[in-house]
CSV table of C-alpha atoms in Angstrom, one decimal:
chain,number,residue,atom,x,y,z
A,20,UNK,CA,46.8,-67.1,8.8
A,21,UNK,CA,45.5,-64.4,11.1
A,22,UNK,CA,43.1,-61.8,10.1
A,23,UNK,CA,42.7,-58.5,11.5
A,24,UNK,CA,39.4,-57.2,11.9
A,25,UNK,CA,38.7,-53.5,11.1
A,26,UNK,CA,36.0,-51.9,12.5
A,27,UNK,CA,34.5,-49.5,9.7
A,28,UNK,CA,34.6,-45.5,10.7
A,29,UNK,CA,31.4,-44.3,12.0
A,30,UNK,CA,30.7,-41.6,9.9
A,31,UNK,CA,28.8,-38.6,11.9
A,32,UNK,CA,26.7,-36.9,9.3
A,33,UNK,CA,28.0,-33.2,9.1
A,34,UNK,CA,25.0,-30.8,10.6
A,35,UNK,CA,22.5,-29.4,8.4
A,36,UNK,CA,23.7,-25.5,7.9
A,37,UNK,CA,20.7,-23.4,9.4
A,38,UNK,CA,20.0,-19.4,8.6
A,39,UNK,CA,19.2,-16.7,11.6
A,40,UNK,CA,16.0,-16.6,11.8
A,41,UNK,CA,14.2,-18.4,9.6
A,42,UNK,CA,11.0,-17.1,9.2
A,43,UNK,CA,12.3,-13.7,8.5
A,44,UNK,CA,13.7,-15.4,5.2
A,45,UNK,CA,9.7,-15.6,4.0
A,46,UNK,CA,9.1,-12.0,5.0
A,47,UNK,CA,8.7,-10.3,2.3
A,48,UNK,CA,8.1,-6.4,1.4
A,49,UNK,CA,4.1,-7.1,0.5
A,50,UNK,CA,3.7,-7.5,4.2
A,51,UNK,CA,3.7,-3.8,4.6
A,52,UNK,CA,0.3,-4.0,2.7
A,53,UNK,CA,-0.9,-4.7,5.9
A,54,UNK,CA,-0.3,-1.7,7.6
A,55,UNK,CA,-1.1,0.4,4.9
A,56,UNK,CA,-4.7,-1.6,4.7
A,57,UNK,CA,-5.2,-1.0,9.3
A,58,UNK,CA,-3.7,2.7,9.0
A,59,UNK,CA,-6.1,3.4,6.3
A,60,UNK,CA,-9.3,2.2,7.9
A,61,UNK,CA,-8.2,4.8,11.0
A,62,UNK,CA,-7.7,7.7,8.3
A,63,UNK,CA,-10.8,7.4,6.3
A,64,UNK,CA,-13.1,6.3,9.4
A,65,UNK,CA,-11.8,9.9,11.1
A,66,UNK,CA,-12.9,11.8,7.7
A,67,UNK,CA,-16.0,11.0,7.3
A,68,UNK,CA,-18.5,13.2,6.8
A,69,UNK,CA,-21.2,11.2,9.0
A,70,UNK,CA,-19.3,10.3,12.7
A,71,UNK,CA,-21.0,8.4,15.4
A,72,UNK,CA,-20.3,8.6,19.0
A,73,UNK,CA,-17.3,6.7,19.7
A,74,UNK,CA,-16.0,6.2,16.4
A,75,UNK,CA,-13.1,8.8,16.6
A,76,UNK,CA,-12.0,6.8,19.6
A,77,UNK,CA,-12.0,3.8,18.0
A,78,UNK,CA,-9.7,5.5,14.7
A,79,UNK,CA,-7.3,6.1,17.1
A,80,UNK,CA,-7.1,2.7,18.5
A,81,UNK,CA,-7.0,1.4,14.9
A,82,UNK,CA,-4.2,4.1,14.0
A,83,UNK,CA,-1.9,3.2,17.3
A,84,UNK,CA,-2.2,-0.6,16.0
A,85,UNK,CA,-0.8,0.3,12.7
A,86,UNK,CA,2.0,2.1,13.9
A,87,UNK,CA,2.6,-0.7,16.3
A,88,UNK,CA,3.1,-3.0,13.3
A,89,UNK,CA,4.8,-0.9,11.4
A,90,UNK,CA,7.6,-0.7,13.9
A,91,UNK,CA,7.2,-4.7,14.4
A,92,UNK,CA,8.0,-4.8,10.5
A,93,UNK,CA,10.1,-2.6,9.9
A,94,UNK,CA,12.4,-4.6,13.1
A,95,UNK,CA,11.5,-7.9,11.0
A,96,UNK,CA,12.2,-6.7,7.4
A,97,UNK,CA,15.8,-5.0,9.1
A,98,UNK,CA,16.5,-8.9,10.3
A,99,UNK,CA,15.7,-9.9,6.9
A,100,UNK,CA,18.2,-7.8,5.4
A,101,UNK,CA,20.7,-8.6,7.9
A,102,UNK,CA,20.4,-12.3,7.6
A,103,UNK,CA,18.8,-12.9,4.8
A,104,UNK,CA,20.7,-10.5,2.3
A,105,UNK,CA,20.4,-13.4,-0.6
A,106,UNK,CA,16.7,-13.5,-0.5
A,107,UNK,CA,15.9,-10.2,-0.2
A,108,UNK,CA,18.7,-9.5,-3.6
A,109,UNK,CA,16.3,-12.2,-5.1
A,110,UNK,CA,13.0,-10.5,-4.1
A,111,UNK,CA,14.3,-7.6,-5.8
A,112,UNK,CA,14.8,-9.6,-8.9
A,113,UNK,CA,12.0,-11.0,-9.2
A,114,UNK,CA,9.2,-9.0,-11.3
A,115,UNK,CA,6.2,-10.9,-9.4
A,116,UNK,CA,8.2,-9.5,-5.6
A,117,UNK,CA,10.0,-6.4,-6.5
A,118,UNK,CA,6.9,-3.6,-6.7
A,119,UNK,CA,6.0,-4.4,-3.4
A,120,UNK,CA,9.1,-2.6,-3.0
A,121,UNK,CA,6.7,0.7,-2.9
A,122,UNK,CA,4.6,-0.9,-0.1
A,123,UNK,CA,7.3,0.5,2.3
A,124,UNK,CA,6.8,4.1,1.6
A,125,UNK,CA,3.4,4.0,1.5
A,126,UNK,CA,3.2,2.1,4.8
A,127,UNK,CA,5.2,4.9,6.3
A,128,UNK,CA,3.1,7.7,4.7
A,129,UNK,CA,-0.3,6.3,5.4
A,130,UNK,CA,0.7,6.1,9.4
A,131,UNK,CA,2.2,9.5,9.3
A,132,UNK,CA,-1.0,11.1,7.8
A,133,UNK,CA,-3.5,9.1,10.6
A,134,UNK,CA,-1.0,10.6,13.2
A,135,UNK,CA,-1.7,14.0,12.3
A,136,UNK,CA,-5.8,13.0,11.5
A,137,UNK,CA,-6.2,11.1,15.0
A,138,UNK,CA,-2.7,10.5,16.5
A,139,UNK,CA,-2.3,13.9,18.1
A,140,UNK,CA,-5.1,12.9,20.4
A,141,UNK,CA,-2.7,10.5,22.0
A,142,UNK,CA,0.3,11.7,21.4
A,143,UNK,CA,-0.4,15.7,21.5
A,144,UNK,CA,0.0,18.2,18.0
A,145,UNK,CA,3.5,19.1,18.0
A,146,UNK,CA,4.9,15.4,18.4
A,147,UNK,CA,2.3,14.8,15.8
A,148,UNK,CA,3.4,16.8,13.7
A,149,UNK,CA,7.3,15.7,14.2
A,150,UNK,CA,6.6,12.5,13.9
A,151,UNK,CA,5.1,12.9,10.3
A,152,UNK,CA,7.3,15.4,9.0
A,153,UNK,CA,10.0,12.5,9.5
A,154,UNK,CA,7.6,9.9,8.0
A,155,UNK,CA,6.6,12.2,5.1
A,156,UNK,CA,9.9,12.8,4.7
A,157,UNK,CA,11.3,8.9,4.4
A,158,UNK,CA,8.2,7.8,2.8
A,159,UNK,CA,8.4,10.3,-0.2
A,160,UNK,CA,12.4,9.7,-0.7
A,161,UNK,CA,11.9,6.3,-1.0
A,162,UNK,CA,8.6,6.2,-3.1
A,163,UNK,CA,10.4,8.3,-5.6
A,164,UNK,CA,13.3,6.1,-5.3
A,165,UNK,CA,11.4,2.8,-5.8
A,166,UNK,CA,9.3,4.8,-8.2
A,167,UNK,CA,12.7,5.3,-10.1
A,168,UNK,CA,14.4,1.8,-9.3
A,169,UNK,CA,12.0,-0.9,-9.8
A,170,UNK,CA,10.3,0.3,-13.5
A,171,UNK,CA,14.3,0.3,-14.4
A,172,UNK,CA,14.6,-3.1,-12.9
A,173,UNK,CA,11.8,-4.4,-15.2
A,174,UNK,CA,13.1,-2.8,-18.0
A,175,UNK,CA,16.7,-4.0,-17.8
A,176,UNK,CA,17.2,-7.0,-15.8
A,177,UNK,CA,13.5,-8.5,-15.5
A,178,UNK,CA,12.5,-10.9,-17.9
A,179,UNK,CA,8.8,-10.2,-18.1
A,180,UNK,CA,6.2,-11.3,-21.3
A,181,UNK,CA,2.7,-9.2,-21.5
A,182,UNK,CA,0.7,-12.2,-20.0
A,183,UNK,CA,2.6,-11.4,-16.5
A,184,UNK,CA,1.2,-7.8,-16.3
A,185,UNK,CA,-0.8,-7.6,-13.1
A,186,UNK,CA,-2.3,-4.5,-11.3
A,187,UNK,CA,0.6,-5.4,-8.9
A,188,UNK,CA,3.1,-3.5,-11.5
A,189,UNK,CA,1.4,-0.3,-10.3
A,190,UNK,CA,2.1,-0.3,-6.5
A,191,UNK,CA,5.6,1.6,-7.1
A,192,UNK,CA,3.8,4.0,-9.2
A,193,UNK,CA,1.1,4.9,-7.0
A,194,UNK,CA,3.7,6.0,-3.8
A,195,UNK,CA,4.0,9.4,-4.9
A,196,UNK,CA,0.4,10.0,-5.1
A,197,UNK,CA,0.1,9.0,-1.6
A,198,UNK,CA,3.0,11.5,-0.8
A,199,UNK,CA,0.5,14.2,-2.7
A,200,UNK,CA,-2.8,13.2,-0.7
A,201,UNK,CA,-0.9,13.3,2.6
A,202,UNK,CA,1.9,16.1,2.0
A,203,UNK,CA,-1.5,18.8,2.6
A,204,UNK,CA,-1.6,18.2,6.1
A,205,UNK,CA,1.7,19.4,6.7
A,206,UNK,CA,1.4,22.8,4.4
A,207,UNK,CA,-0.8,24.5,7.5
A,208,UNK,CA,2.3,23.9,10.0
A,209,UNK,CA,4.7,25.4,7.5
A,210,UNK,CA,6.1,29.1,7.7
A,211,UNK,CA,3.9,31.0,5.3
A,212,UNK,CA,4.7,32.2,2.1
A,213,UNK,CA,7.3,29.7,-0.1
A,214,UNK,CA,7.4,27.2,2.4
A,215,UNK,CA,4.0,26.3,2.0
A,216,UNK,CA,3.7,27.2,-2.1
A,217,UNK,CA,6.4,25.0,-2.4
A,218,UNK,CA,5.3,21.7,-0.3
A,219,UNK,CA,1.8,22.5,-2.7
A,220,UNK,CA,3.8,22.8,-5.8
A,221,UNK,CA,5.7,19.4,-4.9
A,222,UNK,CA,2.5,17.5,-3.9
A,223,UNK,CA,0.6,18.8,-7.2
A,224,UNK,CA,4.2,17.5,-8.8
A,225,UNK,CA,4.1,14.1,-7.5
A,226,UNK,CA,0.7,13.6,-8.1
A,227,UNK,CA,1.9,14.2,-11.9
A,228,UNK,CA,4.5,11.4,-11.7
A,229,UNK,CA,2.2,9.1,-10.4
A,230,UNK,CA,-0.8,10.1,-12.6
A,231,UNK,CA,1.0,9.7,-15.8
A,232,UNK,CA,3.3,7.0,-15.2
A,233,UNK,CA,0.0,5.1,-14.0
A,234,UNK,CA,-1.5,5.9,-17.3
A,235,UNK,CA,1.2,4.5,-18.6
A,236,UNK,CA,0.8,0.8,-17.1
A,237,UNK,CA,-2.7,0.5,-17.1
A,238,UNK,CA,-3.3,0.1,-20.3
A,239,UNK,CA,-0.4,-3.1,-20.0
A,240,UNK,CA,-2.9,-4.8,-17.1
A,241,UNK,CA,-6.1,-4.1,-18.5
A,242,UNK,CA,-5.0,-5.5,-22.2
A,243,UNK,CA,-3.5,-8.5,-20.7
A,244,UNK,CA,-7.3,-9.5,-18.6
A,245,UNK,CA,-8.9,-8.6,-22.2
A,246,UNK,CA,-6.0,-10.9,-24.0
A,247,UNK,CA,-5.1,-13.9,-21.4
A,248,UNK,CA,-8.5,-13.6,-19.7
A,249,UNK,CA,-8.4,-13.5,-15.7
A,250,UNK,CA,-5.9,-13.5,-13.1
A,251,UNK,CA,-5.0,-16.3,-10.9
A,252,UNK,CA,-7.3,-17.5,-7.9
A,253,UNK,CA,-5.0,-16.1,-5.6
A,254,UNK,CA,-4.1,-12.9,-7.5
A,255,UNK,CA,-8.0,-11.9,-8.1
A,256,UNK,CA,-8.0,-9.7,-4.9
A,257,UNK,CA,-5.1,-7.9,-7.0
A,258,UNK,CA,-7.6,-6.0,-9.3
A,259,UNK,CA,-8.6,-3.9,-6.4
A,260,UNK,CA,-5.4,-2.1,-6.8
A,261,UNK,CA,-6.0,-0.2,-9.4
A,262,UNK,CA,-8.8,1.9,-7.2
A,263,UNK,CA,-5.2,3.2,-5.7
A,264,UNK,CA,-4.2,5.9,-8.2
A,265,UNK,CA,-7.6,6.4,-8.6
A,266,UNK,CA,-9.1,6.7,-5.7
A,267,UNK,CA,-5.6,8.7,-4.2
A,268,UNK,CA,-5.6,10.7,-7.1
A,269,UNK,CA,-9.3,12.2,-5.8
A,270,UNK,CA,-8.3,12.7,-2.2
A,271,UNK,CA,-4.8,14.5,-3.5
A,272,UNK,CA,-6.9,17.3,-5.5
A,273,UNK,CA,-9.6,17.9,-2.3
A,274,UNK,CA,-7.0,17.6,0.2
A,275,UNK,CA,-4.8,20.1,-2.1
A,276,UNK,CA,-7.5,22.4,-2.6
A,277,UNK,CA,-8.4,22.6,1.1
A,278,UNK,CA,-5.0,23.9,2.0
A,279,UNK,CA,-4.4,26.1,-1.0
A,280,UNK,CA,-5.8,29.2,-0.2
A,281,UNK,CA,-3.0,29.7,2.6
A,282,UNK,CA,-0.5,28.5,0.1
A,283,UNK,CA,-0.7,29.9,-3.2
A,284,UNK,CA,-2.1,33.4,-4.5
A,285,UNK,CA,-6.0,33.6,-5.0
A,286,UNK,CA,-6.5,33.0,-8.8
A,287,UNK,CA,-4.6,29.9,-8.6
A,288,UNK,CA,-6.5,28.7,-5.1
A,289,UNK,CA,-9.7,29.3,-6.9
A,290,UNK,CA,-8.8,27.5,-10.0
A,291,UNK,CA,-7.2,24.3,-7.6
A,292,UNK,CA,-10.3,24.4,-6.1
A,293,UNK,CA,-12.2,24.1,-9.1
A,294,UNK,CA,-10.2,21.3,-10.7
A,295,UNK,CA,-10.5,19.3,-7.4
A,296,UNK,CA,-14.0,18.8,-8.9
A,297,UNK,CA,-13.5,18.8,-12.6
A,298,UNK,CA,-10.7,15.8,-11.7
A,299,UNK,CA,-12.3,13.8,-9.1
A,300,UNK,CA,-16.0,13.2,-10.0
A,301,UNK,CA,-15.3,11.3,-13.7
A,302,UNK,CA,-12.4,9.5,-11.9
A,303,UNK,CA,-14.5,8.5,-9.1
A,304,UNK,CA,-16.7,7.3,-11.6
A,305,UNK,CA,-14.5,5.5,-13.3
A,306,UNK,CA,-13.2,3.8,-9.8
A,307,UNK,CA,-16.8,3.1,-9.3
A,308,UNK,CA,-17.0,1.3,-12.7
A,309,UNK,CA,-13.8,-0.5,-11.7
A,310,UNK,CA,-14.7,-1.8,-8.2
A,311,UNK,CA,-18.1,-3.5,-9.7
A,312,UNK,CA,-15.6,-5.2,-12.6
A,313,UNK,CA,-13.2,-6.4,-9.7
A,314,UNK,CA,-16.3,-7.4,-7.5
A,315,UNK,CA,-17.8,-9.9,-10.1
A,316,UNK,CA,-14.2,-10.8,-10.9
A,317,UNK,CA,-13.6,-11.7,-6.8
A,318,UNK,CA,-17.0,-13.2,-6.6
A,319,UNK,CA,-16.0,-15.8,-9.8
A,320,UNK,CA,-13.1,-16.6,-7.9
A,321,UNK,CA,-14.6,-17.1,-4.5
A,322,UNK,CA,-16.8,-19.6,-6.4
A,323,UNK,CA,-13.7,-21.3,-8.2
A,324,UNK,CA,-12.2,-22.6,-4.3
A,325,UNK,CA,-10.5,-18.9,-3.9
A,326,UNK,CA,-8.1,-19.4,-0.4
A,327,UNK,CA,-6.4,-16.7,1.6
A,328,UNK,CA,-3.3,-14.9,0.8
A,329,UNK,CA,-2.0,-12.0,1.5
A,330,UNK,CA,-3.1,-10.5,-1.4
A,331,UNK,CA,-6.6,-9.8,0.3
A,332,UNK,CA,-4.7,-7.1,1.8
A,333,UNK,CA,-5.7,-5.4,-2.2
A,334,UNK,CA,-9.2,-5.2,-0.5
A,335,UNK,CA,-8.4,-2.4,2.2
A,336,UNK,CA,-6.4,0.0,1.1
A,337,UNK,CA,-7.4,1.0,-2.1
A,338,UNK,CA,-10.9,1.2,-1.3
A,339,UNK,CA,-9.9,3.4,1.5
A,340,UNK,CA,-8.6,5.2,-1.0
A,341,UNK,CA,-12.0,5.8,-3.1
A,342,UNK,CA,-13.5,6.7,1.1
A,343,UNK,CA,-11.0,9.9,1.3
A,344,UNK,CA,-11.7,10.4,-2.2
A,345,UNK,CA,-15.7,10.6,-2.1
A,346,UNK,CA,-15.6,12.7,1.4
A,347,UNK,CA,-13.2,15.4,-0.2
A,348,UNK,CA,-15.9,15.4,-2.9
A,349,UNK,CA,-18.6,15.3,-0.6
A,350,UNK,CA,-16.9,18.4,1.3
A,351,UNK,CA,-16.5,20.6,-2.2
A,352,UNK,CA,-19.6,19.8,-3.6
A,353,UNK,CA,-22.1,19.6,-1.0
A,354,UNK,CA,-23.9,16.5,-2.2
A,355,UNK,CA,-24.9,14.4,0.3
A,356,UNK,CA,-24.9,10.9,-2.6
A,357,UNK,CA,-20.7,11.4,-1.9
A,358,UNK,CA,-21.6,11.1,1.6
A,359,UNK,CA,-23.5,8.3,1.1
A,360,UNK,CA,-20.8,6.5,-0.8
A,361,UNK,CA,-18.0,7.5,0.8
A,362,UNK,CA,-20.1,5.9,4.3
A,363,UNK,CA,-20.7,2.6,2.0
A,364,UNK,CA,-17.3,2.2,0.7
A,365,UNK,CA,-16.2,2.5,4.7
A,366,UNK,CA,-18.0,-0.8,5.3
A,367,UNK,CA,-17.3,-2.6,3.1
A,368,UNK,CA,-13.1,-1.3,4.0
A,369,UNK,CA,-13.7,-2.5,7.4
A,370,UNK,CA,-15.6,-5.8,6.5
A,371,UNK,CA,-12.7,-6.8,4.3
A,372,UNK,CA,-10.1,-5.5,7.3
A,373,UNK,CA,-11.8,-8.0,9.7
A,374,UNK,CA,-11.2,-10.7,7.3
A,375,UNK,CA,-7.5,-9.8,6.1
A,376,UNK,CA,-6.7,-9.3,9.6
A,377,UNK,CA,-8.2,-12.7,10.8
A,378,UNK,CA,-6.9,-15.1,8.4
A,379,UNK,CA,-3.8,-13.0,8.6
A,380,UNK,CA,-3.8,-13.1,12.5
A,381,UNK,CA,-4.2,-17.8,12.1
A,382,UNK,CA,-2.2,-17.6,9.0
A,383,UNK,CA,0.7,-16.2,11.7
A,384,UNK,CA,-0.2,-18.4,14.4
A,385,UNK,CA,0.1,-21.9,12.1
A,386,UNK,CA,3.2,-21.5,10.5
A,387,UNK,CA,1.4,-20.7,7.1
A,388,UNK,CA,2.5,-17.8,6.1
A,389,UNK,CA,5.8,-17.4,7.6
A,390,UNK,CA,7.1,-21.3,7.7
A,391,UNK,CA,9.1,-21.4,11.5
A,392,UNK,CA,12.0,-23.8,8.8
A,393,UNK,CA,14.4,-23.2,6.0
């Protein structure tokens, strides 16, 4: 009897499905840290109260790289969206992503303000002062928003448990204090009269929401470290960020009070002026107090096999922070030990720049942080 042979099938294996640009699906919103930590170290290096020859020059390079990468991210984070429209619903779900969700507006307010401080050199005053108006203008709508959004997230769809509080849970909080340090530069190029008393009014409002909601959450991440004892290796650089609020809050009251006597009738100038004081040299102390607890804290884990992350990015912009903060002091009290400070705390802002940026810069260049596959 015959048999008939059958070949079996050949069986192509069906291609693996691939996404749009797959490093975009690891971009997430803390990358705008990064150009809040460069745009910061152009803002606070421009305000000092001791300048060098050739420093200015050098703010303004600094200042045109951070609005260089805030455009590049804000391309990346649009492909993101576009392709990646899963991942980003998930980022916004998860407690440990979603308050990086504030990054954004600050990112967009801190390179607004250095193009009024040193960006009109380049760029001339009155696109200056167009481009912040519309930077001011997004930045503050969507601080408030995420200000709003993600603390609702938390409360309602977030499953968090107290020994998951970080200093993290504050960065949508802290937006509209930025809006209230950097609204001031604006007030001068408004129309007097209500214009101005009402950009003041807003600012001082702002800095209210943020204020007191950051009162609020402290209390949450300093209760947990006490409690659970410290964070993560690579979450230590996170304790910084509480010099935000604190340091913002400063530079909100002496930037406020600079511009309120063309604002606001003269009792009320006077008395802003006075509580620029009254506010910001106990909280600068406390800052002070704060950086030496997150200092030891980043030292322990340096010593524990600490690597990179991105969250060494904490390390810029919150100390730049506590630099506008002493120089406004420095500039309404006269003492020259806020000059000092504020010239020490700018060192050691651009010494931890130069190392965020570095391992940022090979992090980029080896696939590490943003893996080139799915």
């Amino acid at each position: 009897m015959a048999t008939t042979l059958v070949r079996p099938r050949t069986v192509i294996p069906a291609a693996p499905r691939t996404h749009k640009a797959p490093a975009l699906r690891h971009l997430g919103p803390n990358w705008y840290a990064s150009v809040m930590g460069t745009a910061i170290v152009a803002n606070a290096g421009a305000t000092l109260p001791y300048q060098v020859p050739g420093q200015r020059v050098a703010c303004q390079i600094v200042w045109a790289l951070s609005a260089v990468v805030l455009a590049v991210l804000l391309a990346a984070r649009a492909g993101h969206w576009l392709h990646h429209r899963d991942q980003a619903r998930a980022h916004l779900l998860d407690p440990a992503v979603a308050p990086f969700y504030g990054c954004l507006s600050m990112a967009l307010l801190a390179v607004g303000g250095g193009t009024l401080i040193v960006g009109k050199d380049l760029i001339g005053e009155p696109a200056a002062i167009a481009v912040d108006a519309v930077l001011f203008i997004a930045g503050t709508a969507i601080g408030l928003l995420m200000a709003v959004v993600v603390p609702y997230l938390m409360v309602v769809r977030h499953k968090v448990e107290p020994s998951q509080a970080t200093p993290v849970w504050l960065l949508p909080l802290v937006a509209p204090m930025v809006s209230a340090a950097v609204g001031p530069l604006l007030i001068p190029h408004l129309p007097a009269g209500q214009p101005r008393e009402a950009l003041l009014l807003a600012c001082y409002a702002m800095f209210g929401i943020s204020l007191l909601a950051t009162l609020l959450m402290l209390p949450l991440v300093f209760g947990r470290l006490i409690v659970r004892g410290p964070l993560p290796l690579a979450l230590t650089p996170a304790l910084f960020l509480v010099l935000g609020p604190l340091g913002q809050s400063t530079t909100a009251v002496n930037q406020l009070a600079d511009v309120a006597p063309g604002a606001i009738e003269a009792p009320y100038a006077h008395a802003l002026g006075a509580f620029a004081v009254v506010y910001g040299v106990p909280v600068m102390g406390f800052a002070l107090l704060w950086l030496a607890l997150a200092a030891a804290m980043l030292v322990r884990a340096a010593r524990a096999g600490m690597g990179f992350a991105m969250t060494w990015w904490a390390l810029t912009f919150p100390v730049g922070t506590c630099v506008t903060g002493a120089a406004g002091l420095a500039r309404h009290t006269g003492l020259d030990a806020f000059a000092w400070l504020a010239a020490a705390l700018f060192l050691g802002l651009v010494i931890a720049w130069l190392l965020a940026a570095a391992h940022t810069l090979r992090g980029l260049f080896t696939g590490r942080l943003l893996p080139r596959t799915v």
